[in-house]
């Protein structure tokens, strides 16, 4: 009984010593900065550097600019609980890296925006190299890229879970993430035609959990000789449940009649997919299989409907429209149907507004 009392007192001391530190877009990182609610830090990097293990860091409402490596167990959360109230604009990749010493860290209730994955990187927004959790976060307008000339190159998507790492990704939204590459066409988590394309969520860590996540309105364009997945891919035993993959588009440039899956792929029977809704995703190019999953549990369900080619023919009739000035250019874009062609007549066009295509 004495040992139990001593152990309980030790746990109480740990809890009592944990601190809450605040970060505000209008805060300061000077010598007199306290990280208190009244005198918050200016940057997440400074808060992480000054925090002790088990501390909580609260990101106050507004837009923050950050790239951090977690080397201690922390909880980082948005102030209000509404993930759209707190935005982290990425200043490098991965934006948040779970690293040595961070086992059990939690990030929650905020948005990561604009993470640019560059060539060959794994996890543009979040990279799990140690166990941890993402809860109620949004990853949007992130870019994953691929390089040229190597069978092993390729970005690891927006969220990457490294080998033998048990991560939890729960109640998260992945939307409006786009693709780019250095050469050979473009590929979200992809790369050139000789590389390996990976996924929005790529899981190589055993016993991970993806739950109640939505992957929507993302795009992929690129070569795919060695495989790709636009939505979720798991190479190990894990659980993927109560997720939705919808309204994503892909443009496959390779002319080979491949049938690789492009929305959901699991490579082993131990990857359980339960209550997954996959609908209204479309692609250009040759025929593709939406899913390829090894389902061990007979009660597991994958609902797949209305996924397929965006157009019934690979080379639809092209409508051509000629324009001569900026006004008619914008009018033509507004009126154009998919697969239309707009021809610019000779002359100088000065754009005073964003040209959305």
Tab-separated table of C-alpha atoms in Angstrom:
chain	number	residue	atom	x	y	z
A	1	UNK	CA	0.000	0.000	0.000
A	2	UNK	CA	2.874	2.366	0.781
A	3	UNK	CA	4.303	1.905	-2.741
A	4	UNK	CA	0.925	2.728	-4.276
A	5	UNK	CA	0.673	5.955	-2.267
A	6	UNK	CA	4.178	7.045	-3.293
A	7	UNK	CA	3.473	6.300	-6.965
A	8	UNK	CA	0.181	8.246	-6.843
A	9	UNK	CA	1.938	11.214	-5.268
A	10	UNK	CA	4.555	11.106	-8.036
A	11	UNK	CA	1.855	11.253	-10.704
A	12	UNK	CA	0.200	14.153	-8.882
A	13	UNK	CA	3.482	16.079	-8.932
A	14	UNK	CA	3.825	15.605	-12.684
A	15	UNK	CA	0.287	16.905	-13.255
A	16	UNK	CA	0.787	19.825	-10.886
A	17	UNK	CA	3.975	20.925	-12.666
A	18	UNK	CA	2.417	20.895	-16.159
A	19	UNK	CA	1.915	24.410	-17.509
A	20	UNK	CA	-0.309	26.015	-20.136
A	21	UNK	CA	1.477	28.310	-22.560
A	22	UNK	CA	-0.253	30.621	-25.019
A	23	UNK	CA	0.718	31.737	-28.506
A	24	UNK	CA	-0.891	34.705	-30.252
A	25	UNK	CA	-0.325	36.324	-33.664
A	26	UNK	CA	0.016	39.569	-31.699
A	27	UNK	CA	2.278	38.128	-28.974
A	28	UNK	CA	5.988	38.697	-28.355
A	29	UNK	CA	9.038	36.445	-28.098
A	30	UNK	CA	11.302	38.855	-26.243
A	31	UNK	CA	13.097	38.303	-22.948
A	32	UNK	CA	10.079	39.498	-20.972
A	33	UNK	CA	7.631	37.230	-22.791
A	34	UNK	CA	5.924	34.849	-20.387
A	35	UNK	CA	3.702	32.746	-22.607
A	36	UNK	CA	0.798	33.560	-20.318
A	37	UNK	CA	-2.705	34.382	-21.479
A	38	UNK	CA	-2.049	38.066	-20.796
A	39	UNK	CA	1.471	38.050	-22.326
A	40	UNK	CA	1.545	35.260	-24.925
A	41	UNK	CA	4.407	34.105	-27.128
A	42	UNK	CA	4.457	35.201	-30.754
A	43	UNK	CA	5.490	31.887	-32.330
A	44	UNK	CA	4.751	28.228	-31.861
A	45	UNK	CA	8.456	27.457	-32.283
A	46	UNK	CA	9.305	29.555	-29.225
A	47	UNK	CA	6.513	28.000	-27.188
A	48	UNK	CA	7.698	24.469	-28.034
A	49	UNK	CA	11.304	25.372	-27.201
A	50	UNK	CA	10.364	26.760	-23.774
A	51	UNK	CA	7.727	24.179	-22.884
A	52	UNK	CA	8.405	21.184	-20.674
A	53	UNK	CA	7.106	17.674	-21.276
A	54	UNK	CA	3.381	17.316	-20.508
A	55	UNK	CA	2.755	21.061	-21.034
A	56	UNK	CA	-0.173	22.332	-23.072
A	57	UNK	CA	0.284	24.974	-25.770
A	58	UNK	CA	-2.805	26.949	-26.751
A	59	UNK	CA	-2.863	28.670	-30.130
A	60	UNK	CA	-5.029	31.754	-29.820
A	61	UNK	CA	-7.485	32.716	-32.521
A	62	UNK	CA	-5.949	33.981	-35.774
A	63	UNK	CA	-3.309	33.037	-38.334
A	64	UNK	CA	0.068	31.717	-37.191
A	65	UNK	CA	3.186	30.972	-39.273
A	66	UNK	CA	5.132	27.910	-38.193
A	67	UNK	CA	7.248	24.835	-38.814
A	68	UNK	CA	8.033	22.823	-35.683
A	69	UNK	CA	9.693	19.599	-34.636
A	70	UNK	CA	8.195	18.122	-31.484
A	71	UNK	CA	10.876	16.621	-29.240
A	72	UNK	CA	8.801	16.312	-26.087
A	73	UNK	CA	5.319	15.129	-25.213
A	74	UNK	CA	3.043	18.143	-25.613
A	75	UNK	CA	-0.566	18.944	-26.363
A	76	UNK	CA	-0.975	21.708	-28.935
A	77	UNK	CA	-4.541	22.874	-29.474
A	78	UNK	CA	-6.581	25.660	-30.949
A	79	UNK	CA	-8.056	28.046	-28.434
A	80	UNK	CA	-11.744	27.764	-29.316
A	81	UNK	CA	-12.071	24.124	-30.371
A	82	UNK	CA	-13.236	25.279	-33.827
A	83	UNK	CA	-10.457	24.273	-36.217
A	84	UNK	CA	-11.281	27.116	-38.619
A	85	UNK	CA	-10.582	29.757	-35.945
A	86	UNK	CA	-6.877	28.917	-35.749
A	87	UNK	CA	-4.790	28.581	-38.904
A	88	UNK	CA	-1.140	27.585	-39.157
A	89	UNK	CA	0.313	28.825	-42.425
A	90	UNK	CA	3.164	26.463	-43.135
A	91	UNK	CA	6.685	27.890	-43.432
A	92	UNK	CA	8.350	24.551	-44.193
A	93	UNK	CA	7.801	20.825	-44.323
A	94	UNK	CA	6.739	18.867	-42.537
A	95	UNK	CA	4.813	21.625	-40.788
A	96	UNK	CA	4.631	19.482	-37.646
A	97	UNK	CA	7.043	16.616	-37.132
A	98	UNK	CA	6.497	14.124	-34.308
A	99	UNK	CA	10.118	13.336	-33.469
A	100	UNK	CA	12.298	11.716	-30.806
A	101	UNK	CA	10.954	12.427	-27.322
A	102	UNK	CA	7.440	13.357	-28.460
A	103	UNK	CA	5.807	9.954	-27.901
A	104	UNK	CA	2.129	10.503	-27.100
A	105	UNK	CA	1.997	14.138	-28.216
A	106	UNK	CA	-1.374	15.476	-29.402
A	107	UNK	CA	-2.260	18.225	-31.877
A	108	UNK	CA	-5.875	19.264	-32.234
A	109	UNK	CA	-8.473	21.850	-33.189
A	110	UNK	CA	-6.672	23.898	-35.841
A	111	UNK	CA	-5.987	24.120	-39.577
A	112	UNK	CA	-2.687	23.570	-41.392
A	113	UNK	CA	-2.670	25.517	-44.642
A	114	UNK	CA	-0.293	25.723	-47.561
A	115	UNK	CA	2.310	23.093	-46.700
A	116	UNK	CA	4.513	22.726	-49.794
A	117	UNK	CA	5.881	19.204	-49.855
A	118	UNK	CA	8.714	19.754	-52.300
A	119	UNK	CA	10.370	16.805	-54.013
A	120	UNK	CA	10.703	13.448	-52.312
A	121	UNK	CA	9.450	14.495	-48.872
A	122	UNK	CA	7.145	12.434	-46.712
A	123	UNK	CA	4.229	14.205	-45.088
A	124	UNK	CA	3.897	17.821	-46.130
A	125	UNK	CA	1.616	18.811	-43.244
A	126	UNK	CA	2.323	16.217	-40.539
A	127	UNK	CA	4.976	13.519	-40.293
A	128	UNK	CA	4.745	10.870	-37.580
A	129	UNK	CA	8.195	9.559	-36.722
A	130	UNK	CA	6.984	8.849	-33.183
A	131	UNK	CA	3.536	7.831	-31.901
A	132	UNK	CA	0.981	10.599	-31.473
A	133	UNK	CA	-2.443	11.917	-32.415
A	134	UNK	CA	-4.112	14.447	-34.714
A	135	UNK	CA	-7.666	15.278	-33.661
A	136	UNK	CA	-10.161	17.648	-35.304
A	137	UNK	CA	-7.619	19.241	-37.630
A	138	UNK	CA	-7.979	20.431	-41.210
A	139	UNK	CA	-5.279	20.101	-43.875
A	140	UNK	CA	-5.992	22.368	-46.822
A	141	UNK	CA	-4.189	23.874	-49.831
A	142	UNK	CA	-1.191	21.671	-49.171
A	143	UNK	CA	1.045	20.601	-52.040
A	144	UNK	CA	2.757	17.247	-52.357
A	145	UNK	CA	5.369	16.816	-55.051
A	146	UNK	CA	7.479	14.178	-56.708
A	147	UNK	CA	10.831	14.099	-58.379
A	148	UNK	CA	12.242	12.492	-61.465
A	149	UNK	CA	14.232	9.419	-62.321
A	150	UNK	CA	14.060	7.219	-59.225
A	151	UNK	CA	11.853	4.258	-58.443
A	152	UNK	CA	11.908	5.109	-54.741
A	153	UNK	CA	11.298	8.853	-54.830
A	154	UNK	CA	7.951	10.354	-54.024
A	155	UNK	CA	6.242	12.485	-51.448
A	156	UNK	CA	4.398	10.750	-48.642
A	157	UNK	CA	1.227	12.722	-48.849
A	158	UNK	CA	-0.250	15.285	-46.496
A	159	UNK	CA	0.027	13.019	-43.433
A	160	UNK	CA	2.713	10.343	-43.242
A	161	UNK	CA	2.910	7.621	-40.577
A	162	UNK	CA	6.371	6.054	-40.545
A	163	UNK	CA	7.160	2.382	-40.050
A	164	UNK	CA	6.283	0.805	-36.682
A	165	UNK	CA	4.627	4.024	-35.452
A	166	UNK	CA	1.102	3.811	-34.019
A	167	UNK	CA	-0.646	7.069	-34.840
A	168	UNK	CA	-4.239	8.243	-34.457
A	169	UNK	CA	-5.808	10.501	-37.086
A	170	UNK	CA	-9.344	11.317	-36.006
A	171	UNK	CA	-12.106	13.755	-37.007
A	172	UNK	CA	-9.904	15.421	-39.623
A	173	UNK	CA	-10.709	17.107	-42.937
A	174	UNK	CA	-8.453	16.964	-46.006
A	175	UNK	CA	-9.657	19.332	-48.700
A	176	UNK	CA	-8.409	21.387	-51.647
A	177	UNK	CA	-4.941	19.900	-51.586
A	178	UNK	CA	-3.234	20.074	-54.956
A	179	UNK	CA	-0.344	18.533	-56.830
A	180	UNK	CA	2.929	19.541	-58.420
A	181	UNK	CA	6.269	18.030	-59.393
A	182	UNK	CA	9.665	18.936	-60.749
A	183	UNK	CA	9.218	17.193	-64.094
A	184	UNK	CA	7.325	14.547	-66.112
A	185	UNK	CA	3.888	15.940	-65.323
A	186	UNK	CA	2.564	16.391	-61.845
A	187	UNK	CA	1.660	14.061	-59.051
A	188	UNK	CA	0.076	14.572	-55.662
A	189	UNK	CA	2.165	12.459	-53.316
A	190	UNK	CA	3.288	11.292	-56.682
A	191	UNK	CA	6.240	12.030	-58.894
A	192	UNK	CA	7.349	11.109	-62.362
A	193	UNK	CA	6.290	7.996	-64.249
A	194	UNK	CA	9.162	6.020	-62.717
A	195	UNK	CA	8.465	6.982	-59.123
A	196	UNK	CA	6.071	5.797	-56.466
A	197	UNK	CA	3.041	7.939	-55.787
A	198	UNK	CA	1.701	7.876	-52.256
A	199	UNK	CA	-1.438	9.084	-50.527
A	200	UNK	CA	-3.282	11.878	-48.767
A	201	UNK	CA	-2.936	9.710	-45.675
A	202	UNK	CA	-0.139	7.155	-45.980
A	203	UNK	CA	0.166	4.598	-43.182
A	204	UNK	CA	3.249	2.476	-42.762
A	205	UNK	CA	2.912	2.271	-38.970
A	206	UNK	CA	1.266	-0.790	-37.424
A	207	UNK	CA	-1.832	-0.485	-35.225
A	208	UNK	CA	-2.605	3.035	-36.391
A	209	UNK	CA	-6.163	4.378	-36.468
A	210	UNK	CA	-7.854	6.596	-39.052
A	211	UNK	CA	-11.351	7.433	-37.855
A	212	UNK	CA	-14.114	9.780	-38.978
A	213	UNK	CA	-11.974	11.594	-41.543
A	214	UNK	CA	-13.181	13.286	-44.730
A	215	UNK	CA	-11.066	13.489	-47.888
A	216	UNK	CA	-12.752	15.741	-50.438
A	217	UNK	CA	-12.098	18.080	-53.367
A	218	UNK	CA	-8.453	17.104	-53.766
A	219	UNK	CA	-6.729	16.614	-57.109
A	220	UNK	CA	-4.055	14.391	-58.607
A	221	UNK	CA	-2.393	14.704	-61.988
A	222	UNK	CA	0.547	12.555	-62.953
A	223	UNK	CA	2.258	9.389	-64.101
A	224	UNK	CA	1.554	6.232	-62.167
A	225	UNK	CA	3.682	3.361	-63.368
A	226	UNK	CA	4.359	1.994	-59.883
A	227	UNK	CA	1.122	2.843	-58.142
A	228	UNK	CA	-0.588	5.721	-56.448
A	229	UNK	CA	-3.486	6.436	-54.117
A	230	UNK	CA	-5.370	9.716	-53.969
A	231	UNK	CA	-7.146	8.985	-50.677
A	232	UNK	CA	-5.754	6.563	-48.088
A	233	UNK	CA	-3.138	3.866	-48.354
A	234	UNK	CA	-2.078	1.433	-45.641
A	235	UNK	CA	0.766	-1.030	-46.051
A	236	UNK	CA	0.373	-2.608	-42.592
A	237	UNK	CA	-2.280	-3.774	-40.148
A	238	UNK	CA	-4.358	-0.831	-38.942
A	239	UNK	CA	-7.976	0.335	-38.663
A	240	UNK	CA	-9.683	2.720	-41.069
A	241	UNK	CA	-13.274	3.395	-40.056
A	242	UNK	CA	-16.171	5.813	-40.512
A	243	UNK	CA	-14.394	7.773	-43.261
A	244	UNK	CA	-15.605	9.471	-46.432
A	245	UNK	CA	-13.676	9.915	-49.681
A	246	UNK	CA	-15.687	12.047	-52.107
A	247	UNK	CA	-15.529	14.571	-54.957
A	248	UNK	CA	-11.835	14.096	-55.662
A	249	UNK	CA	-10.450	14.180	-59.197
A	250	UNK	CA	-7.456	12.604	-60.886
A	251	UNK	CA	-5.857	12.956	-64.298
A	252	UNK	CA	-3.726	9.974	-65.265
A	253	UNK	CA	-1.277	10.729	-68.047
A	254	UNK	CA	0.119	7.247	-68.615
A	255	UNK	CA	-1.354	5.542	-71.683
A	256	UNK	CA	-0.883	2.026	-70.363
A	257	UNK	CA	-4.182	0.277	-69.524
A	258	UNK	CA	-3.339	-0.057	-65.840
A	259	UNK	CA	-6.020	-0.789	-63.270
A	260	UNK	CA	-4.282	0.359	-60.110
A	261	UNK	CA	-6.545	1.548	-57.263
A	262	UNK	CA	-6.588	5.279	-56.725
A	263	UNK	CA	-8.928	6.058	-53.814
A	264	UNK	CA	-8.261	3.466	-51.124
A	265	UNK	CA	-5.669	0.722	-50.935
A	266	UNK	CA	-4.638	-1.644	-48.174
A	267	UNK	CA	-1.874	-4.145	-48.735
A	268	UNK	CA	-2.475	-6.658	-45.937
A	269	UNK	CA	-5.449	-8.526	-44.535
A	270	UNK	CA	-4.846	-6.980	-41.112
A	271	UNK	CA	-5.862	-3.545	-42.392
A	272	UNK	CA	-9.511	-3.310	-41.374
A	273	UNK	CA	-11.725	-0.977	-43.409
A	274	UNK	CA	-15.075	-0.442	-41.732
A	275	UNK	CA	-17.909	1.844	-42.829
A	276	UNK	CA	-15.979	3.637	-45.572
A	277	UNK	CA	-18.052	5.694	-48.009
A	278	UNK	CA	-16.372	6.336	-51.361
A	279	UNK	CA	-18.497	8.265	-53.832
A	280	UNK	CA	-18.528	10.817	-56.660
A	281	UNK	CA	-14.813	10.678	-57.396
A	282	UNK	CA	-13.821	11.015	-61.037
A	283	UNK	CA	-10.799	10.788	-63.268
A	284	UNK	CA	-9.505	11.442	-66.750
A	285	UNK	CA	-7.462	8.827	-68.561
A	286	UNK	CA	-7.545	5.067	-68.785
A	287	UNK	CA	-9.811	2.930	-66.600
A	288	UNK	CA	-8.949	2.758	-62.913
A	289	UNK	CA	-10.174	0.667	-59.998
A	290	UNK	CA	-11.386	2.869	-57.115
A	291	UNK	CA	-10.371	0.505	-54.317
A	292	UNK	CA	-8.266	-2.532	-53.528
A	293	UNK	CA	-8.595	-3.674	-49.932
A	294	UNK	CA	-7.874	-6.804	-47.970
A	295	UNK	CA	-10.750	-6.966	-45.496
A	296	UNK	CA	-10.337	-9.444	-42.660
A	297	UNK	CA	-13.521	-8.713	-40.693
A	298	UNK	CA	-16.605	-10.104	-42.523
A	299	UNK	CA	-18.694	-7.342	-40.929
A	300	UNK	CA	-16.518	-4.571	-42.373
A	301	UNK	CA	-18.154	-2.464	-45.053
A	302	UNK	CA	-16.904	-0.348	-47.941
A	303	UNK	CA	-19.639	1.504	-49.806
A	304	UNK	CA	-18.478	2.483	-53.291
A	305	UNK	CA	-20.776	4.296	-55.721
A	306	UNK	CA	-20.601	6.718	-58.662
A	307	UNK	CA	-16.833	6.638	-59.061
A	308	UNK	CA	-15.494	6.544	-62.573
A	309	UNK	CA	-14.435	8.502	-65.630
A	310	UNK	CA	-15.399	12.141	-65.655
A	311	UNK	CA	-16.419	11.816	-69.292
A	312	UNK	CA	-17.614	8.704	-71.118
A	313	UNK	CA	-15.012	9.118	-73.853
A	314	UNK	CA	-11.304	9.723	-73.501
A	315	UNK	CA	-11.143	12.333	-76.285
A	316	UNK	CA	-14.365	14.345	-76.175
A	317	UNK	CA	-15.256	16.853	-78.831
A	318	UNK	CA	-13.492	20.154	-78.250
A	319	UNK	CA	-15.408	23.421	-78.468
A	320	UNK	CA	-13.192	26.261	-79.669
A	321	UNK	CA	-13.703	29.925	-78.833
A	322	UNK	CA	-11.541	32.825	-79.992
A	323	UNK	CA	-10.932	35.902	-77.815
A	324	UNK	CA	-9.181	39.187	-78.474
A	325	UNK	CA	-9.142	41.080	-75.156
A	326	UNK	CA	-9.263	40.537	-71.412
A	327	UNK	CA	-13.004	41.093	-71.176
A	328	UNK	CA	-13.802	38.434	-73.733
A	329	UNK	CA	-11.217	36.090	-72.163
A	330	UNK	CA	-12.992	36.189	-68.807
A	331	UNK	CA	-16.339	35.838	-70.548
A	332	UNK	CA	-15.086	32.801	-72.461
A	333	UNK	CA	-13.796	31.174	-69.266
A	334	UNK	CA	-17.122	31.762	-67.591
A	335	UNK	CA	-19.056	30.204	-70.465
A	336	UNK	CA	-16.672	27.367	-71.358
A	337	UNK	CA	-17.725	23.769	-70.853
A	338	UNK	CA	-15.154	21.124	-69.830
A	339	UNK	CA	-12.744	20.225	-72.608
A	340	UNK	CA	-13.316	23.557	-74.335
A	341	UNK	CA	-10.481	25.284	-76.134
A	342	UNK	CA	-9.924	29.035	-75.844
A	343	UNK	CA	-7.725	30.605	-78.522
A	344	UNK	CA	-5.988	33.911	-77.751
A	345	UNK	CA	-5.697	36.189	-80.760
A	346	UNK	CA	-2.421	38.141	-81.173
A	347	UNK	CA	-2.073	41.086	-78.809
A	348	UNK	CA	-1.236	42.138	-75.238
A	349	UNK	CA	-3.484	41.025	-72.367
A	350	UNK	CA	-3.139	42.838	-69.037
A	351	UNK	CA	-4.868	41.014	-66.192
A	352	UNK	CA	-6.054	43.019	-63.211
A	353	UNK	CA	-7.707	40.071	-61.517
A	354	UNK	CA	-6.942	36.427	-60.800
A	355	UNK	CA	-7.429	34.166	-63.794
A	356	UNK	CA	-9.192	31.073	-62.422
A	357	UNK	CA	-9.222	28.054	-64.720
